[in-house]
CSV table of C-alpha atoms in Angstrom, one decimal:
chain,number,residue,atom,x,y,z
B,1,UNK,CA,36.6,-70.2,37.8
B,2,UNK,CA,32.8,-70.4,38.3
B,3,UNK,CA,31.9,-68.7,34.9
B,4,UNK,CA,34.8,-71.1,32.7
B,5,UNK,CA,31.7,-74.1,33.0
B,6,UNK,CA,29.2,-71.4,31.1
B,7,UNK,CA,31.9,-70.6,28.5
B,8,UNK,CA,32.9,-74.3,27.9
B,9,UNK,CA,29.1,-75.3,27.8
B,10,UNK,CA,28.6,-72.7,25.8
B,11,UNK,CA,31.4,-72.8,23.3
B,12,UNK,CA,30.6,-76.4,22.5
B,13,UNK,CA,27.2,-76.3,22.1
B,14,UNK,CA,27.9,-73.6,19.5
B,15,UNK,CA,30.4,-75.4,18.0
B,16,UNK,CA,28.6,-79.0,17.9
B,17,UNK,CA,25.9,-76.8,16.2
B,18,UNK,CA,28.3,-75.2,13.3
B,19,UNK,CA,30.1,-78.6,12.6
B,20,UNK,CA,26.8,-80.8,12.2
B,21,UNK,CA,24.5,-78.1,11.5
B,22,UNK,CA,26.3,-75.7,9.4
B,23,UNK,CA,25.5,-74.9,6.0
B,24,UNK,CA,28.7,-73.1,3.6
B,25,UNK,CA,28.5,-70.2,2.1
B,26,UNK,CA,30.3,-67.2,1.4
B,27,UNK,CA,30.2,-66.1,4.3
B,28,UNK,CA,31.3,-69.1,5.9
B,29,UNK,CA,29.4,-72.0,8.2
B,30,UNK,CA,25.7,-70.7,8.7
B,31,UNK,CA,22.9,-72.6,10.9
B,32,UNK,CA,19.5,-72.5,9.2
B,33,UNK,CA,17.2,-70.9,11.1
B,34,UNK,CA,14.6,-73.6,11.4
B,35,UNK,CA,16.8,-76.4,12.1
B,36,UNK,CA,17.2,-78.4,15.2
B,37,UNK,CA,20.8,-77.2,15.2
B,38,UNK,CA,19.7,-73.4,15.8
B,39,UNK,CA,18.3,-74.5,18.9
B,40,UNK,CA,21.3,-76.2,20.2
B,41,UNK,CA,22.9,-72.9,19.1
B,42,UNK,CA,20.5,-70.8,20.8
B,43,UNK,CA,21.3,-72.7,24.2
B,44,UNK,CA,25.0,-72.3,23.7
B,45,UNK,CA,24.2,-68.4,23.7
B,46,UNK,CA,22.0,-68.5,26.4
B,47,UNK,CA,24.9,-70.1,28.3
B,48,UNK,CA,27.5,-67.2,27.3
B,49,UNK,CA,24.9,-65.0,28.4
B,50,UNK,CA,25.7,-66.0,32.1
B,51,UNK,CA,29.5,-65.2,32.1
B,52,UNK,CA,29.8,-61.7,33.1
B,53,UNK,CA,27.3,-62.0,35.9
B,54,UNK,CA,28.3,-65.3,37.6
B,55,UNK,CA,32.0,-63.9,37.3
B,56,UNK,CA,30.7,-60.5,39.4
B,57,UNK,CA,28.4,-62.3,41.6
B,58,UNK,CA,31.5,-64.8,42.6
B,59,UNK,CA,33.6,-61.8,42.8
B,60,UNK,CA,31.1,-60.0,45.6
B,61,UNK,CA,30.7,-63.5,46.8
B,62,UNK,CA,34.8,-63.6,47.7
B,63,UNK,CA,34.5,-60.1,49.1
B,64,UNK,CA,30.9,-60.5,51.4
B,65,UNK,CA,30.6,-63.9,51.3
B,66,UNK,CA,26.6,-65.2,50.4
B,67,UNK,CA,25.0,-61.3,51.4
B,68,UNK,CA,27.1,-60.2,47.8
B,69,UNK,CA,26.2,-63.1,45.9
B,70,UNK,CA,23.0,-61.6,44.6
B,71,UNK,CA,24.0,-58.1,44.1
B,72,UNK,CA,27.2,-59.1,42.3
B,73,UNK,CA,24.9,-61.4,39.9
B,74,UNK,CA,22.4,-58.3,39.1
B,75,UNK,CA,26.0,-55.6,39.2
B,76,UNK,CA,27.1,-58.0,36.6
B,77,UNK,CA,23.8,-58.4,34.4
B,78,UNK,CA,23.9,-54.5,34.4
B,79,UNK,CA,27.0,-54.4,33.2
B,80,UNK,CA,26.7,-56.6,30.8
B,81,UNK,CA,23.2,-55.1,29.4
B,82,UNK,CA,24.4,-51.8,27.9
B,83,UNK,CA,20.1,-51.0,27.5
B,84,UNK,CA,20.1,-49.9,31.2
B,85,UNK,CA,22.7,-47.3,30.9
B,86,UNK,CA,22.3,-46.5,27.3
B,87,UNK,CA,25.2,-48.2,25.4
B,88,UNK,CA,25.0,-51.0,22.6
B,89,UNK,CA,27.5,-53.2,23.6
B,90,UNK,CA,27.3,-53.2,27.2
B,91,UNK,CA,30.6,-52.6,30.0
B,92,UNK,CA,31.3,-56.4,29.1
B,93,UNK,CA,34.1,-58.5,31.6
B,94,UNK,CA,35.5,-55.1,32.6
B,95,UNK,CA,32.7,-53.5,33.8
B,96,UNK,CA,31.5,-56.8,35.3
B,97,UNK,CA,34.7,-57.5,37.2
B,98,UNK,CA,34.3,-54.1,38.4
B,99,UNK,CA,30.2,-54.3,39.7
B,100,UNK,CA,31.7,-57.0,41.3
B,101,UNK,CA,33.7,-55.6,43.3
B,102,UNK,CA,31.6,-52.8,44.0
B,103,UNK,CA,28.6,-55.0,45.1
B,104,UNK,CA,31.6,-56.6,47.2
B,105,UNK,CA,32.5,-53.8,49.0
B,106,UNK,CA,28.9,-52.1,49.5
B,107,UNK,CA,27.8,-55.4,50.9
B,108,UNK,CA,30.8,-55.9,53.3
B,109,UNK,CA,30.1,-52.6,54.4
B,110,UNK,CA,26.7,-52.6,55.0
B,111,UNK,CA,27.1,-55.9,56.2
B,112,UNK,CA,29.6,-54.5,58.9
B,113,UNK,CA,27.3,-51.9,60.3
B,114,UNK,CA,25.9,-52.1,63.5
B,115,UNK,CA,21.9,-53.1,63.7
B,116,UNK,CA,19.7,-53.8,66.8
B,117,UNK,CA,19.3,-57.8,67.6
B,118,UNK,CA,15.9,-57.9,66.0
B,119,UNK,CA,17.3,-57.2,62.6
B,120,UNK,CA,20.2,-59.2,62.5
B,121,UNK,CA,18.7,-62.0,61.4
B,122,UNK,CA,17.2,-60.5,57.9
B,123,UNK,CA,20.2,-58.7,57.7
B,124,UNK,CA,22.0,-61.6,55.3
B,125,UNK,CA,19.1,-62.6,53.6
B,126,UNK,CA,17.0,-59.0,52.7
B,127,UNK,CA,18.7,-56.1,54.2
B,128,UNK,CA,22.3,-56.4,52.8
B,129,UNK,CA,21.1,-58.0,49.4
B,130,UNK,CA,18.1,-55.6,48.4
B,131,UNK,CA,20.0,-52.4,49.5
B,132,UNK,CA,23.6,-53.5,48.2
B,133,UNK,CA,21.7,-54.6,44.9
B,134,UNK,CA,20.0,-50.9,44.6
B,135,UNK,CA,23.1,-49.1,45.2
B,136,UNK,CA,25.1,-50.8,42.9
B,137,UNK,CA,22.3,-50.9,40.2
B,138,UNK,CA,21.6,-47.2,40.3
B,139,UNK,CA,25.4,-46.6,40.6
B,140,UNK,CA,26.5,-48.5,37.5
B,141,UNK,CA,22.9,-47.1,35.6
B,142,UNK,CA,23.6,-43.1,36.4
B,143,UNK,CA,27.5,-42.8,37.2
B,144,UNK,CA,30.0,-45.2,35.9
B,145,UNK,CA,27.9,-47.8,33.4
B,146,UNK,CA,28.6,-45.7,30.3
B,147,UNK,CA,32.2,-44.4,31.0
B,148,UNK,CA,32.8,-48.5,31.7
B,149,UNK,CA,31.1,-49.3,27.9
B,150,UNK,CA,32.9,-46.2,26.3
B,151,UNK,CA,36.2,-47.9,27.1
B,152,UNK,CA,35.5,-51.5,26.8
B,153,UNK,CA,34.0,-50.3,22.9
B,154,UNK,CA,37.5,-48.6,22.6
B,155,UNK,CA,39.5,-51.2,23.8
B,156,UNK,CA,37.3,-54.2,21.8
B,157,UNK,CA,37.8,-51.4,18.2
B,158,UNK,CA,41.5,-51.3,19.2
B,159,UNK,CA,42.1,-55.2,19.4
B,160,UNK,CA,39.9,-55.5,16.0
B,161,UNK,CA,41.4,-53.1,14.1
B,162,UNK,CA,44.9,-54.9,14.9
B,163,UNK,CA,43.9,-58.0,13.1
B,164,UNK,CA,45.3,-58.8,9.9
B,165,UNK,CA,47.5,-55.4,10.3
B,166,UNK,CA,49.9,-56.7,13.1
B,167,UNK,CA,49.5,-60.0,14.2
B,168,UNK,CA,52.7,-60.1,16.4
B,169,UNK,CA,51.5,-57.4,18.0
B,170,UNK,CA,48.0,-58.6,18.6
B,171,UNK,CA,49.0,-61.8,19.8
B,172,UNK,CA,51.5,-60.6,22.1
B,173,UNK,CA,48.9,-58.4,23.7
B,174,UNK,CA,46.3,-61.0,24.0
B,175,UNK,CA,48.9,-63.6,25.9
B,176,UNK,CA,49.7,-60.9,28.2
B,177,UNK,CA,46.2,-60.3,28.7
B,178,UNK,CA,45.2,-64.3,29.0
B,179,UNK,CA,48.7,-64.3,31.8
B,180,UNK,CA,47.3,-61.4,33.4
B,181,UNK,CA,44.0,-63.3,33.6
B,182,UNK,CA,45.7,-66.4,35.1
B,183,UNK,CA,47.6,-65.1,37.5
C-alpha cells in the first residue's frame, strides 16, 4: 500500500501531461520535447521509478522491521535496474517482491544473532543494514537477478502477445492476477 501513492502520483502527472500537452499524430498523443508538459511528464516517471523499490523496502520493512527498510529499498532498485545483472528490462514487481523478502529474512536473521553489548547499539542502524544490503545486492547481481528478468520478460511477451488475439482470455488472467494482488 506504500508504493499505490507513487503510481497514482505518477499516473496522473503523466496523464495531466498527455491531455493538455499532447500533440496527435499517427501515432497517437505525443508531448513535445521542449514543452513545459514534458517536464510534468518527466516527474510522473520519476515517480513510477520508485514503485518496485518502496514495495520491497516495505516488504523487508514487515519482515525486520526499520533494520530491512534500507536493504529492501536497494534489493528492490536492483531488481528493478536490469544494468546490474545484465538484463534490459530489469526482474520488475516479481523480482522486487522477491529482494524483499530476501532482504526480510537476511535482516531478521542477522538481526537475531547474538553480539556482545557494545555492538548492540549499531546493530539496527549499520550492522544489519550495510551487511543485509551487501548480501542481498551481490545475491540478486550474481545468482538469481537474471533468472528473475528471464521470467518476468517471458511472462510480460506472453501477456502482450495475448492482446488483440484473445481478449477473454487476457482479461480473465489479469483479474485473477489484480485478485491475487488484493488479497
Amino acid at each position: 500500500s506504500y508504493m499505490v501513492a507513487f503510481s497514482v502520483i505518477g499516473g496522473l502527472l503523466i496523464a495531466i501531461a498527455l491531455t493538455l500537452g499532447g500533440e496527435k499524430t499517427p501515432g497517437g498523443l505525443v508531448i513535445p520535447d521542449a514543452s513545459f508538459w514534458k517536464t510534468i511528464e518527466k516527474l510522473g516517471a520519476a515517480s513510477f521509478t520508485f514503485m518496485v523499490p518502496i514495495l520491497a523496502g516495505f516488504i523487508a520493512f514487515s519482515i525486520a522491521d526499520r533494520p530491512g527498510l534500507a536493504p529492501g529499498m536497494i534489493g528492490g532498485l536492483i531488481a528493478a535496474n536490469g544494468s546490474f545483472y545484465g538484463s534490459e528490462a530489469g526482474a520488475g514487481f516479481i523480482g522486487g517482491i522477491i529482494g524483499g523478502f530476501l532482504a526480510g529474512y537476511v535482516a531478521l536473521g542477522i538481526k537475531s544473532m547474538k553480539v556482545p553489548k557494545a555492538i548492540q547499539p549499531i546493530m539496527p542502524i549499520i550492522i544489519i543494514p550495510v551487511f543485509a544490503s551487501l548480501i542481498v545486492g551481490l545475491v540478486f547481481v550474481y545468482v538469481i537477478g537474471s533468472p528473475i528478468a528471464q521470467v518476468f520478460e517471458a511472462l510480460t511477451a506472453w501477456l502482450s502477445s495475448m492482446q488483440g488475439t484473445s481478449s477473454i482470455l487476457l482479461a480473465i488472467i489479469l483479474g485473477a492476477m489484480i485478485s491475487f494482488d488484493m488479497g
